[in-house]
Short mmCIF file of C-alpha atoms and ligand atoms in Angstrom, two decimals:
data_model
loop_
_atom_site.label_atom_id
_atom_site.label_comp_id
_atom_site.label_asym_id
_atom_site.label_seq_id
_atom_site.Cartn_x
_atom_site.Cartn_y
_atom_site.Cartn_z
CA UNK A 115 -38.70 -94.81 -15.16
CA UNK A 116 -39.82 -91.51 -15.25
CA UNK A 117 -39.13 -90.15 -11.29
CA UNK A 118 -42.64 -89.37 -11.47
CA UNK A 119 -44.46 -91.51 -8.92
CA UNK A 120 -41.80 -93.61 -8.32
CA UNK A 121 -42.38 -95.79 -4.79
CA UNK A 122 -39.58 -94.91 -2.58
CA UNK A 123 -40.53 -97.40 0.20
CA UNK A 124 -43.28 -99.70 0.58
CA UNK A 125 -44.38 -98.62 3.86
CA UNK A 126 -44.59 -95.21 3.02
CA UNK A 127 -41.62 -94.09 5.29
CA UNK A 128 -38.14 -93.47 4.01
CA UNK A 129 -36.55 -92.87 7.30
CA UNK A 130 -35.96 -95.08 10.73
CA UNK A 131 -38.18 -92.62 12.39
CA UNK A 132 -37.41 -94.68 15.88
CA UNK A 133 -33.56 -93.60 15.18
CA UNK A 134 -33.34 -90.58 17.75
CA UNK A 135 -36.02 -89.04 19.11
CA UNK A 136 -37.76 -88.79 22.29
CA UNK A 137 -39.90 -91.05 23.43
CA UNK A 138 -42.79 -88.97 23.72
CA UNK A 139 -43.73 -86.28 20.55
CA UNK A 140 -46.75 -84.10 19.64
CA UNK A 141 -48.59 -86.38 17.00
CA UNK A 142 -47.76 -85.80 13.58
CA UNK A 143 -44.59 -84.34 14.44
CA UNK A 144 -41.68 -86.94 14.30
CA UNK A 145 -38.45 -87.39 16.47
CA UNK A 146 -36.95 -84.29 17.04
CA UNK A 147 -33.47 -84.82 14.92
CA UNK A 148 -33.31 -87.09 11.87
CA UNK A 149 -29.92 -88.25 12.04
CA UNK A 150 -28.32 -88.93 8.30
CA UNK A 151 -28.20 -92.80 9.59
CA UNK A 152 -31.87 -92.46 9.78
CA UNK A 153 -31.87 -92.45 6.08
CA UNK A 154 -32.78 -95.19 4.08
CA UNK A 155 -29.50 -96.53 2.27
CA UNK A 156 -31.38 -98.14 -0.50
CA UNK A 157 -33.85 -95.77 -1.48
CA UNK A 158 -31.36 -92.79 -2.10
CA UNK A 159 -29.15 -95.59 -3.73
CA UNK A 160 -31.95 -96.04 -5.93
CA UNK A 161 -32.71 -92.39 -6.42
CA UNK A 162 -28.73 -91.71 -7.72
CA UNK A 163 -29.58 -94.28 -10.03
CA UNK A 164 -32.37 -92.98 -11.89
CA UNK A 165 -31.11 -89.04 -11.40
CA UNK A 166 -27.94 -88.99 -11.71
CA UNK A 167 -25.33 -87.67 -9.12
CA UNK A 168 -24.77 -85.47 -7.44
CA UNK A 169 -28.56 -85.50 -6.50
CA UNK A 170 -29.90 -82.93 -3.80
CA UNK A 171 -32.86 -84.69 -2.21
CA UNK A 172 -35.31 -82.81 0.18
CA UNK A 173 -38.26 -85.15 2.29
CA UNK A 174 -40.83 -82.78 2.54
CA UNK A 175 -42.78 -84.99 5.02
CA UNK A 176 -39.96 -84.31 7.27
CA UNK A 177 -40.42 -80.49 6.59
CA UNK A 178 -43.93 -80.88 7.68
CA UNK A 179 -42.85 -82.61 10.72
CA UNK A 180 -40.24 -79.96 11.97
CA UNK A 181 -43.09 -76.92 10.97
CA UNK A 182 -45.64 -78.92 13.69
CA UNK A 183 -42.51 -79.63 16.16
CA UNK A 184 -41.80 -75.86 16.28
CA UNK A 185 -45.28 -74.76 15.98
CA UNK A 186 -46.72 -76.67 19.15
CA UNK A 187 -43.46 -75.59 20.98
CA UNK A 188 -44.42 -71.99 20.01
CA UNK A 189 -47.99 -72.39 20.02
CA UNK A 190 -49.12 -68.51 20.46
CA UNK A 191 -46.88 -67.59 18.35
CA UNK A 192 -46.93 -67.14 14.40
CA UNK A 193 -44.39 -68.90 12.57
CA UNK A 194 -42.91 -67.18 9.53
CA UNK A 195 -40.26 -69.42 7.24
CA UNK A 196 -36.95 -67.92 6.53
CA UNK A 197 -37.51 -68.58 2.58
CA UNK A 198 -33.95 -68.26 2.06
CA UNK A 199 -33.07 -71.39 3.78
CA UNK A 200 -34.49 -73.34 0.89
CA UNK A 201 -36.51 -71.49 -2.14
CA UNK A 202 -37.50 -74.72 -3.71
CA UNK A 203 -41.44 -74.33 -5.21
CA UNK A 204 -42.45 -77.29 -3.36
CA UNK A 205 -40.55 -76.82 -0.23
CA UNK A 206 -42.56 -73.30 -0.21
CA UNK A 207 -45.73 -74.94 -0.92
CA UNK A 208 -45.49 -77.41 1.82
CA UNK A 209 -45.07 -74.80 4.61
CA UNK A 210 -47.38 -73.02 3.19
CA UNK A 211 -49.68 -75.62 3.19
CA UNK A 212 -48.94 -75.82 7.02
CA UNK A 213 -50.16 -72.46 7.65
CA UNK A 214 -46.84 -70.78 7.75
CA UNK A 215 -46.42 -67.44 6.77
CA UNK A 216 -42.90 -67.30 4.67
CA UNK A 217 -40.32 -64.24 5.66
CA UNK A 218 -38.25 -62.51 2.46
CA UNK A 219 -35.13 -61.54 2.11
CA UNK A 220 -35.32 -60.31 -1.75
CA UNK A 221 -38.30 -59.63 -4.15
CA UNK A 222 -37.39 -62.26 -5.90
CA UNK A 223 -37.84 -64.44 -2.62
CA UNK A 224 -41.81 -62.42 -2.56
CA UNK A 225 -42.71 -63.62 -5.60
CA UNK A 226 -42.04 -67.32 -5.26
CA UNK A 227 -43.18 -66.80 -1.29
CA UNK A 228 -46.82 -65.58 -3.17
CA UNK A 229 -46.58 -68.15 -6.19
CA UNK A 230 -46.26 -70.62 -3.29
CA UNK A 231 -49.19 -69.48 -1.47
CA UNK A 232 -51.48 -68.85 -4.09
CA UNK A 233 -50.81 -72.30 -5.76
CA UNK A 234 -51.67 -73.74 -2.17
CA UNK A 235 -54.71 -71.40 -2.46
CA UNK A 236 -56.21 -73.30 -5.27
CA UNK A 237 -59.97 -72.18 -6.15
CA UNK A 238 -60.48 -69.80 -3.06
CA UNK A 239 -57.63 -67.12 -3.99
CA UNK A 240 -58.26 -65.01 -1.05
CA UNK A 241 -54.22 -64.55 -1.00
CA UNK A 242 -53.81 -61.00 0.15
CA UNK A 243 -50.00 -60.83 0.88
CA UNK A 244 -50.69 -61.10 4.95
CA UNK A 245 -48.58 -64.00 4.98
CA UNK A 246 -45.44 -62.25 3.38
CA UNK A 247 -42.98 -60.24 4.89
CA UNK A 248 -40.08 -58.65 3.21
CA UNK A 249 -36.88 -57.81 4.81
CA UNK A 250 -35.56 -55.29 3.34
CA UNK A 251 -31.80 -55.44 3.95
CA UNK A 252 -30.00 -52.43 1.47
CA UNK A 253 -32.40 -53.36 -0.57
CA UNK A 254 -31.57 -52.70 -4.08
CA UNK A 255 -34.04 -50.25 -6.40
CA UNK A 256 -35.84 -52.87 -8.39
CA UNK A 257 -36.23 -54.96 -5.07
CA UNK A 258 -38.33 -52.44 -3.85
CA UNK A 259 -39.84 -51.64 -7.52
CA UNK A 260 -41.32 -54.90 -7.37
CA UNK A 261 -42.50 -55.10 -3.99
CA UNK A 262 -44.26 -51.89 -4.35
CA UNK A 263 -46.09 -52.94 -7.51
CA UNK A 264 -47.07 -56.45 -5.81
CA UNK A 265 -48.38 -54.45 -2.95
CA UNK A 266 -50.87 -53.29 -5.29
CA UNK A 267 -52.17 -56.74 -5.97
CA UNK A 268 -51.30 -58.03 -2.33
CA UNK A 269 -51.86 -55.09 0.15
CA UNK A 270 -51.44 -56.97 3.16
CA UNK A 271 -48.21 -57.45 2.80
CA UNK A 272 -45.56 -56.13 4.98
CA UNK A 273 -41.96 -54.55 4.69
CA UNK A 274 -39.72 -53.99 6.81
CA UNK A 275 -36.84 -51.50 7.17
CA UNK A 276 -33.76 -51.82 8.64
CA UNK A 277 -32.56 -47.66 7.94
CA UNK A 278 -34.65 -44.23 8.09
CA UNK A 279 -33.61 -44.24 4.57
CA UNK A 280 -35.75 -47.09 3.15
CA UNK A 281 -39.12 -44.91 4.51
CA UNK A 282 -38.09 -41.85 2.07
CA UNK A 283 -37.63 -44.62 -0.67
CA UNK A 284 -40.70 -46.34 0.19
CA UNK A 285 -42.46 -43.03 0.27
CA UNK A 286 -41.40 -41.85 -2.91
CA UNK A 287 -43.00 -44.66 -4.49
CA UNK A 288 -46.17 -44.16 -2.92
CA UNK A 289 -45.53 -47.02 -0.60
CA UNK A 290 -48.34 -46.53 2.76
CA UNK A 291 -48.78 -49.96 3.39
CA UNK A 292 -47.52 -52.42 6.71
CA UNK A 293 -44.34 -51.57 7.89
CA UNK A 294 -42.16 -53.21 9.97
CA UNK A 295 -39.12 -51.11 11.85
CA UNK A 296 -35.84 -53.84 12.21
CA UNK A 297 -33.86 -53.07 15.50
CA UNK A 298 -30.47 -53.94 15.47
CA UNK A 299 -30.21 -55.11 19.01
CA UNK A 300 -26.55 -54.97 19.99
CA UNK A 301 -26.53 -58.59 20.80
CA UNK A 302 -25.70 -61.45 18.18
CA UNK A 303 -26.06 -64.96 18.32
CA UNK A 304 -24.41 -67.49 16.11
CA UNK A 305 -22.39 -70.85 15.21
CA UNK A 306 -19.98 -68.49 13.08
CA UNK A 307 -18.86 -65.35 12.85
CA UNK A 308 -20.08 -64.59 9.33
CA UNK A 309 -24.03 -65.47 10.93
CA UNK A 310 -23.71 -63.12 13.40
CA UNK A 311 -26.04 -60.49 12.54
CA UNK A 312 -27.65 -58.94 15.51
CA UNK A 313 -24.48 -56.34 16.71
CA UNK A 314 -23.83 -55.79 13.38
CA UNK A 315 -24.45 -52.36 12.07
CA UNK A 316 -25.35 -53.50 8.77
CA UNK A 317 -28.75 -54.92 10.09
CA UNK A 318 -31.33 -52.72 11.42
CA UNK A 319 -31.45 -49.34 13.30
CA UNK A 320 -29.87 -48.90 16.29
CA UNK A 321 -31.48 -49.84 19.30
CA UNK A 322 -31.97 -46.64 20.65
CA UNK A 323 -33.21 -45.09 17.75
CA UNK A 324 -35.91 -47.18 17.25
CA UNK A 325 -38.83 -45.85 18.91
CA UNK A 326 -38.19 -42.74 17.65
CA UNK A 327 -38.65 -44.36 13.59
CA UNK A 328 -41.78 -45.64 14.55
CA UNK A 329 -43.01 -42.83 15.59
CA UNK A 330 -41.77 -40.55 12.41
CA UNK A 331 -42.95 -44.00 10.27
CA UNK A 332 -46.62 -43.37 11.92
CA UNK A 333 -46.52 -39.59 11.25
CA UNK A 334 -45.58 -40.00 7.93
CA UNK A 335 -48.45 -42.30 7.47
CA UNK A 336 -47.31 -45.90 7.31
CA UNK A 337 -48.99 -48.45 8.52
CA UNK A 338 -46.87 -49.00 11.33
CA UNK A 339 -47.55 -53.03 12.76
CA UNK A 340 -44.28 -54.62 14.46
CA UNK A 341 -40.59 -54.35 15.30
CA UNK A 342 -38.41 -57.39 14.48
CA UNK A 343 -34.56 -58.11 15.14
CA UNK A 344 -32.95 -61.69 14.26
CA UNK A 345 -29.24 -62.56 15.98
CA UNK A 346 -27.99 -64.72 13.34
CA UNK A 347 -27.69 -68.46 13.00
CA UNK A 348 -27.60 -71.07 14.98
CA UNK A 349 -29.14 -70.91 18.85
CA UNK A 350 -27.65 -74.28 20.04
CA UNK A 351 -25.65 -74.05 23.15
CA UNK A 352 -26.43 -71.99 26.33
CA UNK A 353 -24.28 -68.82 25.67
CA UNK A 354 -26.17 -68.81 22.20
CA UNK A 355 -29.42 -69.07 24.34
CA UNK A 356 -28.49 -66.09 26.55
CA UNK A 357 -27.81 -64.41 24.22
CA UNK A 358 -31.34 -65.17 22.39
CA UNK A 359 -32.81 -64.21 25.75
CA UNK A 360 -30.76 -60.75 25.88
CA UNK A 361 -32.13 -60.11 22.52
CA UNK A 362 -36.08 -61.32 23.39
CA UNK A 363 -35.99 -58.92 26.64
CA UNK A 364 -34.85 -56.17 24.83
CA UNK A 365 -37.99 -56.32 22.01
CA UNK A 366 -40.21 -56.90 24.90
CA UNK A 367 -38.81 -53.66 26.39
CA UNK A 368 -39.36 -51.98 22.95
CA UNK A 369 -42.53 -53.08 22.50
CA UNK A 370 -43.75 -52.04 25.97
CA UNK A 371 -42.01 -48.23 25.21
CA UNK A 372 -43.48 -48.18 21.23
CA UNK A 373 -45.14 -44.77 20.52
CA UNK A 374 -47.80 -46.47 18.10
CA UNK A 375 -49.65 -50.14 18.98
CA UNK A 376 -48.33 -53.04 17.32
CA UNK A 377 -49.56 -56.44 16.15
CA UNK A 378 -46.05 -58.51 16.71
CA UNK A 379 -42.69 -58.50 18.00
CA UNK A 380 -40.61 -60.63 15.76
CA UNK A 381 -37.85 -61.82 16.94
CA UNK A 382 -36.42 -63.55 14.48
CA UNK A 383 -34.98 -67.00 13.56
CA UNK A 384 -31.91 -69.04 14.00
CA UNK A 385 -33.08 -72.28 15.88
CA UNK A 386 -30.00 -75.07 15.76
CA UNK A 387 -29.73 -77.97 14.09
CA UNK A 388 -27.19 -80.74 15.72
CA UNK A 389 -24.67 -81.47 12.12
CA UNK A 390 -22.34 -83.34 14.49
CA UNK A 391 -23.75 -86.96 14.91
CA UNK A 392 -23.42 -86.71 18.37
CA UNK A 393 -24.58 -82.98 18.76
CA UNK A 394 -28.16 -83.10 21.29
CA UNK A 395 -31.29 -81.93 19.35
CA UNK A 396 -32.29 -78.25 20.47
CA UNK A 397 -34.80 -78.45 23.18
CA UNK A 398 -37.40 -76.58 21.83
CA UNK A 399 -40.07 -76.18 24.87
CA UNK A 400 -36.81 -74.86 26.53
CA UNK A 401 -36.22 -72.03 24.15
CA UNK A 402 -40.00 -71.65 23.70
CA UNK A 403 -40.14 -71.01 27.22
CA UNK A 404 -37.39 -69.17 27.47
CA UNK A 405 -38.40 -66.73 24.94
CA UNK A 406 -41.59 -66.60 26.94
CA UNK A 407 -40.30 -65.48 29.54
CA UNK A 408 -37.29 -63.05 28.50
CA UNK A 409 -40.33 -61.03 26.32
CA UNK A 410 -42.52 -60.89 29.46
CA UNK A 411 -45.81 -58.96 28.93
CA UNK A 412 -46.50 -56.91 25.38
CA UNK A 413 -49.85 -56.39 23.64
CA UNK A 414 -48.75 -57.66 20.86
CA UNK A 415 -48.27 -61.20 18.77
CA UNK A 416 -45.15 -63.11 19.09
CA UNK A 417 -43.58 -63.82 15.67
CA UNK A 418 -40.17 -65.86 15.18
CA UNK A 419 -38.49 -66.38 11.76
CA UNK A 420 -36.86 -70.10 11.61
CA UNK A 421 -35.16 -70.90 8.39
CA UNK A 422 -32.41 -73.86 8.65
CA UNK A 423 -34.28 -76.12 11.43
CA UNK A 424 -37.39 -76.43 9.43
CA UNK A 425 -35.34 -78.03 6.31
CA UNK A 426 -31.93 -78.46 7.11
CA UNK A 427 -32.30 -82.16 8.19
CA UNK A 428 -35.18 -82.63 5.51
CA UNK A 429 -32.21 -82.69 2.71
CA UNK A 430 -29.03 -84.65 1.86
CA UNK A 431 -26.43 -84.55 -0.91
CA UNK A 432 -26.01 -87.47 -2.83
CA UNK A 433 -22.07 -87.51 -4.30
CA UNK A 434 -20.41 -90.39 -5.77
CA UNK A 435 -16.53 -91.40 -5.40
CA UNK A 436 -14.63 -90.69 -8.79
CA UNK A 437 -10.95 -90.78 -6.90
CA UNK A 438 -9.13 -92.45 -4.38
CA UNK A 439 -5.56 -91.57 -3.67
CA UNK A 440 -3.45 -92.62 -0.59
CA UNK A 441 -1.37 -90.63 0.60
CA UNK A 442 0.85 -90.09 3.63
CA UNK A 443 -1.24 -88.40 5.63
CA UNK A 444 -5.06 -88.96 5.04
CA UNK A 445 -6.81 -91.00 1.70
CA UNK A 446 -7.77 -88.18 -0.23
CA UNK A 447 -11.13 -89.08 -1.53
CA UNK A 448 -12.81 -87.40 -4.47
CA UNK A 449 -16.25 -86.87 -5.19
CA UNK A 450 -18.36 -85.54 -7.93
CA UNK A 451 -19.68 -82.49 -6.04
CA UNK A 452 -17.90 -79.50 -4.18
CA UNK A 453 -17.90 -76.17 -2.93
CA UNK A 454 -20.04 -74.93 -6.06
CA UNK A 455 -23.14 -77.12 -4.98
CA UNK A 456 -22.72 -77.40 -0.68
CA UNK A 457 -21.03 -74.37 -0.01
CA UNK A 458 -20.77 -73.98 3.85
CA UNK A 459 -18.09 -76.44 4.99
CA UNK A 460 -15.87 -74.14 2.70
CA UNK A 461 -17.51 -70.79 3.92
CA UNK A 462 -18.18 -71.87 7.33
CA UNK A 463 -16.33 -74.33 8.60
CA UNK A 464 -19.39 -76.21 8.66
CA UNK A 465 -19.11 -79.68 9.59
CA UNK A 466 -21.45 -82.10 8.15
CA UNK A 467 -22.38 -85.77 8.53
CA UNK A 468 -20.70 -87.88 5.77
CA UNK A 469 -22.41 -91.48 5.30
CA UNK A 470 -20.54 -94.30 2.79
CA UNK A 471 -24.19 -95.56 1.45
CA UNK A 472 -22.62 -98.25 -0.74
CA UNK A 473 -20.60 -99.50 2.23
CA UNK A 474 -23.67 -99.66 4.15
CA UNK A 475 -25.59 -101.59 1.28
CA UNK A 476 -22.81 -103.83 0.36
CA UNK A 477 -21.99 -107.22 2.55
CA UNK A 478 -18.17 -107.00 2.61
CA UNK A 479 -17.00 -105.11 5.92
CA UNK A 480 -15.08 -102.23 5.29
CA UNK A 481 -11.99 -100.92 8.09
CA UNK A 482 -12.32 -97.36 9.15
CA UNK A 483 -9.62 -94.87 7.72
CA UNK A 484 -9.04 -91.29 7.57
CA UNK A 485 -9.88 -89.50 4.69
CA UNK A 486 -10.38 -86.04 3.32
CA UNK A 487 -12.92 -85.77 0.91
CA UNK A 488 -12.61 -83.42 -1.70
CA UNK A 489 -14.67 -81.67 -4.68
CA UNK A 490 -13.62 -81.13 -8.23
CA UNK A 491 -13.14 -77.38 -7.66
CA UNK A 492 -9.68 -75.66 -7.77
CA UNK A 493 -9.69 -74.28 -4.90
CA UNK A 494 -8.11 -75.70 -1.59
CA UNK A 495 -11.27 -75.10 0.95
CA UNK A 496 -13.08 -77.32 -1.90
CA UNK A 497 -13.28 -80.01 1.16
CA UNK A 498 -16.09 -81.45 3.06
CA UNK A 499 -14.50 -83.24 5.78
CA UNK A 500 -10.33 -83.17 6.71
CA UNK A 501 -9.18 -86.81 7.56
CA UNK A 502 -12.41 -87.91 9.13
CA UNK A 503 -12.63 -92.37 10.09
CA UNK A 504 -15.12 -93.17 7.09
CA UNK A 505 -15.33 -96.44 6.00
CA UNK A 506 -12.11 -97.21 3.25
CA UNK A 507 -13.82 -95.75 -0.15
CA UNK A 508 -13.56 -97.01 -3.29
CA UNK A 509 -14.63 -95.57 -6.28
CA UNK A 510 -18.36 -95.54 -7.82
CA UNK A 511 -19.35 -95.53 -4.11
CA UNK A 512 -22.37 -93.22 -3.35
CA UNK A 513 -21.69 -90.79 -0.34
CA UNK A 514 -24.62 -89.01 1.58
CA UNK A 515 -23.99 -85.29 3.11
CA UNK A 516 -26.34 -84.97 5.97
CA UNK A 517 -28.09 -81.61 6.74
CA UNK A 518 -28.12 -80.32 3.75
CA UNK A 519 -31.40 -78.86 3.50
CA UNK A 520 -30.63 -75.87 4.71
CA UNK A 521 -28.24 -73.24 2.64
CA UNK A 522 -27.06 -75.88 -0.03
CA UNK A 523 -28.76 -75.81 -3.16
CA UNK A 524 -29.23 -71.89 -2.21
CA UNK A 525 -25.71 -71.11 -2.30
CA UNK A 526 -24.73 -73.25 -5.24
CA UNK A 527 -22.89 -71.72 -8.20
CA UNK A 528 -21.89 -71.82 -11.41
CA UNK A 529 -17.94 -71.41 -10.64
CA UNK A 530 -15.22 -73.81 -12.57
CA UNK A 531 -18.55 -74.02 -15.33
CA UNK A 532 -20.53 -76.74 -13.02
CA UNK A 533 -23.59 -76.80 -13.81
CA UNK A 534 -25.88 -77.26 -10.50
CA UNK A 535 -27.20 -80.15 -9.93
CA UNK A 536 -30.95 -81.84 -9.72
CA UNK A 537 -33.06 -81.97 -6.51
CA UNK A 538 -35.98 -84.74 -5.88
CA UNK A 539 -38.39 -84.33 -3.19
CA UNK A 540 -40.27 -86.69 -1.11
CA UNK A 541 -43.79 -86.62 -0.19
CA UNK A 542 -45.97 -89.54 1.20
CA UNK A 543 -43.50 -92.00 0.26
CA UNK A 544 -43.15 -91.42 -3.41
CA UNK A 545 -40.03 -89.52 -4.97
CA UNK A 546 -40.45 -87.60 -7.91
CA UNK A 547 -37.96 -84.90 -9.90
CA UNK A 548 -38.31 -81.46 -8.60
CA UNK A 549 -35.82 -79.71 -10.52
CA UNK A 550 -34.00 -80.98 -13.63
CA UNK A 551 -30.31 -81.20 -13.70
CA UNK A 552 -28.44 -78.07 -15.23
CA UNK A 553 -26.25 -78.78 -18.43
CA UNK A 554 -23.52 -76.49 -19.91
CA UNK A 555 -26.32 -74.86 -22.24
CA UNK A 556 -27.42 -73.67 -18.99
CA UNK A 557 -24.25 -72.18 -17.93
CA UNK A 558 -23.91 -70.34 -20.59
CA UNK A 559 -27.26 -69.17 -21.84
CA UNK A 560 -26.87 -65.76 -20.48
CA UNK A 561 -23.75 -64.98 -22.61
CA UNK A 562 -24.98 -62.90 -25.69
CA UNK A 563 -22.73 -64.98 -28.15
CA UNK A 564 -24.34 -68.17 -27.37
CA UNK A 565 -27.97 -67.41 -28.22
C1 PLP B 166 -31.56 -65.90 7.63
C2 PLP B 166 -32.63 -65.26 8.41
C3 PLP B 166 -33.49 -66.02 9.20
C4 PLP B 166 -33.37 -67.51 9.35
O1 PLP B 166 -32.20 -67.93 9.96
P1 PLP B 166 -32.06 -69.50 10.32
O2 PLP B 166 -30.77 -69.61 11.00
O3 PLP B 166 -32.07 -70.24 9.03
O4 PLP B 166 -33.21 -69.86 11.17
C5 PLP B 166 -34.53 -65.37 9.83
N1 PLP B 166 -34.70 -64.05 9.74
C6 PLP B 166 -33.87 -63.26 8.99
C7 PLP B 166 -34.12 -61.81 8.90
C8 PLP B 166 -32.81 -63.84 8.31
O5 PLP B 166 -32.00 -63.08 7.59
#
């Protein structure tokens, strides 16, 4: 079998959809979590089996889902994708297919964001860059090489700056086009400290500086259409929510003070996603509202920027056991996939749901135990869980990572020589290979003694 059209369920559906979610959605737009139990245990058995493991696999009917969740909870404002959350060409596609408009972080990140729309575009390629932003974050020379030249071709695109700096650079390559000032807002948001962006002077200009660049951005001729500050990851809990709110009121205050008239007041992304089982689905309508509110009255568009919650729960790692070893403390059990391909329990902390899929399949009961399961990597944060009750493993058993849409195949690497693994999407039912499985040639096809 090929992968291509491949029937992953007979009904069309590859999740319990009646798993978790309130009883009453917005049509079309699912439960609001999929919990990794949701998942179909014989489908992605099937899928490891024709693609090999480990095996990223990404449900883009659930992307579309979590787009129409968020837009009808936001529904005057524009919704721009965090691309960097998941790059894939199809994941892209699909929001873009929604309607989305797709936020940059890196040219490279603009040029799939544009492939993606004007593949969407078809026969009507009336793509003029209006649905890009770039955010342009010490944004290396040939970043902002290429953005200038595809702002040629696409001059409705916008960038925006984060230092006074960026306008002389822009400038000087005869850059006039829609700019965007970032504010750093002095208040950050965030499940970790490494996602906290917002009082971080690395992002944006300082608050109180702001108005001032937007007025020396109009004088000097740009375009001049919107101010835009994100907090960092991860609004779940209510202090994160304040803190959201802190940040909203304070653009609202900007954009009521702003020297020139502007189309939007972004305010950036970082809606939660529950990765503990038990973890309550973010109540959208209640941070809608609350952003509402906190922004009060501007003459000007709403925009937010969410990256993890549309994907993250759209994905999961497929690994498969290759060790088990008891030991006195925990059973140690290794899998075929590590730090190098899901990088965040080892850079974050992150927890993520852990589901035995052949344990599930099979008929024998299995007893709960402890275990730590490890990756192949030398390193010791190459662990995904630390002595967690899983059922006993044994090896050749397939293990699903939940939540790993979101900042996995992103963040993968190349480190100990692994190559990165394949992803398959679904869509309507049907799997199909998105991206092939690297091999060593891939690894090292860069090296100049190896071509
Ligand atoms: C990463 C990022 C986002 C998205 O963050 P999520 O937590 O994935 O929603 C949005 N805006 C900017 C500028 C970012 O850097």
């Amino acid at each position: 079998m090929s992968g291509e059209g491949a029937q992953a369920v007979p009904d069309g559906s590859v999740a319990d959809h009646d798993a978790d979610g309130p009883a009453e959605e917005p049509a079309g737009s699912g439960p609001a979590v999929r919990r990794l139990a949701a998942w179909d245990a014989a489908v992605l058995r099937d899928l490891a089996v024709e693609h090999g493991s480990p095996l990223y696999v990404l449900d883009l009917d659930r992307v579309r889902e979590n787009y129409r969740r968020l837009d009808a909870a936001f529904d005057e404002a524009e919704v721009y994708y965090a691309t960097k959350a998941n790059t894939l060409g199809r994941c892209l596609a699909t929001l873009a297919d929604e309607g989305a408009g797709l936020e940059c972080a890196s040219a490279g990140e603009v040029v799939r964001a544009l492939d993606a729309l004007e593949q969407v575009a078809g026969e009507t390629p009336l793509v003029d860059g209006s649905r890009v932003q770039y955010t342009a974050v010490s944004p290396p020379a040939a970043d902002l090489d290429t953005v200038c030249e595809l702002w040629e071709a696409y001059p409705e695109l916008t960038v925006t700056v984060g230092a006074a700096d960026t306008l002389d650079r822009l400038e000087s390559r005869d850059y006039d086009g829609r700019l965007c000032v970032r504010v750093n807002p002095g208040v950050g948001a965030g499940h970790h400290e490494k996602v906290r962006t917002g009082a971080d002077a690395k992002f944006g200009v300082p608050y109180d500086e702001a108005a001032d660049l937007l007025a020396e951005a109009d004088d000097r001729n740009f375009d001049v259409v919107g101010i835009h500050a994100h907090a960092g990851s991860g609004i779940s809990d209510e202090s994160d929510l304040a803190n959201h709110e802190e940040l909203v009121s304070r653009m609202g205050d900007l954009a009521r003070e702003a020297p020139v008239p502007l189309e939007f007041v972004d305010v950036g992304g970082g809606f939660g996603v529950p990765y503990h089982e038990d973890a309550p689905a973010l109540d959208l309508d209640a941070v809608a509202q609350a952003t509402r509110e906190a922004l009060g009255e501007v003459d000007a568009t709403l925009r937010i920027e969410p990256g993890r919650y549309l994907v993250a729960d759209a994905g999961v790692l497929l690994t498969t056991v290759n060790t088990v070893k008891e030991t006195p403390e925990t059973v140690v059990t290794g899998v075929d996939t590590g730090m190098t391909t899901l990088l965040r329990p080892a850079m974050y902390d992150a927890y993520h749901a852990i589901r035995n899929l052949s344990a599930d399949i099979g008929d024998a009961e299995r007893e709960t135990v402890g275990q730590t399961v490890v990756g192949p990597i030398c390193e010791s944060s190459d662990s995904f869980c630390s002595n967690r009750p899983l059922p006993r493993p044994e090896r050749t058993d397939l293990l699903a990572i939940g939540n790993a849409g979101a900042y996995g195949y992103e963040m993968a690497s190349h480190y100990n020589s692994r190559p990165r693994p394949a992803t398959v999407t679904l869509a309507d039912g049907t799997a199909s290979l998105a991206r092939r499985r690297e091999t060593l040639a891939d690894v090292t096809r860069l090296e100049v003694d190896h071509q």
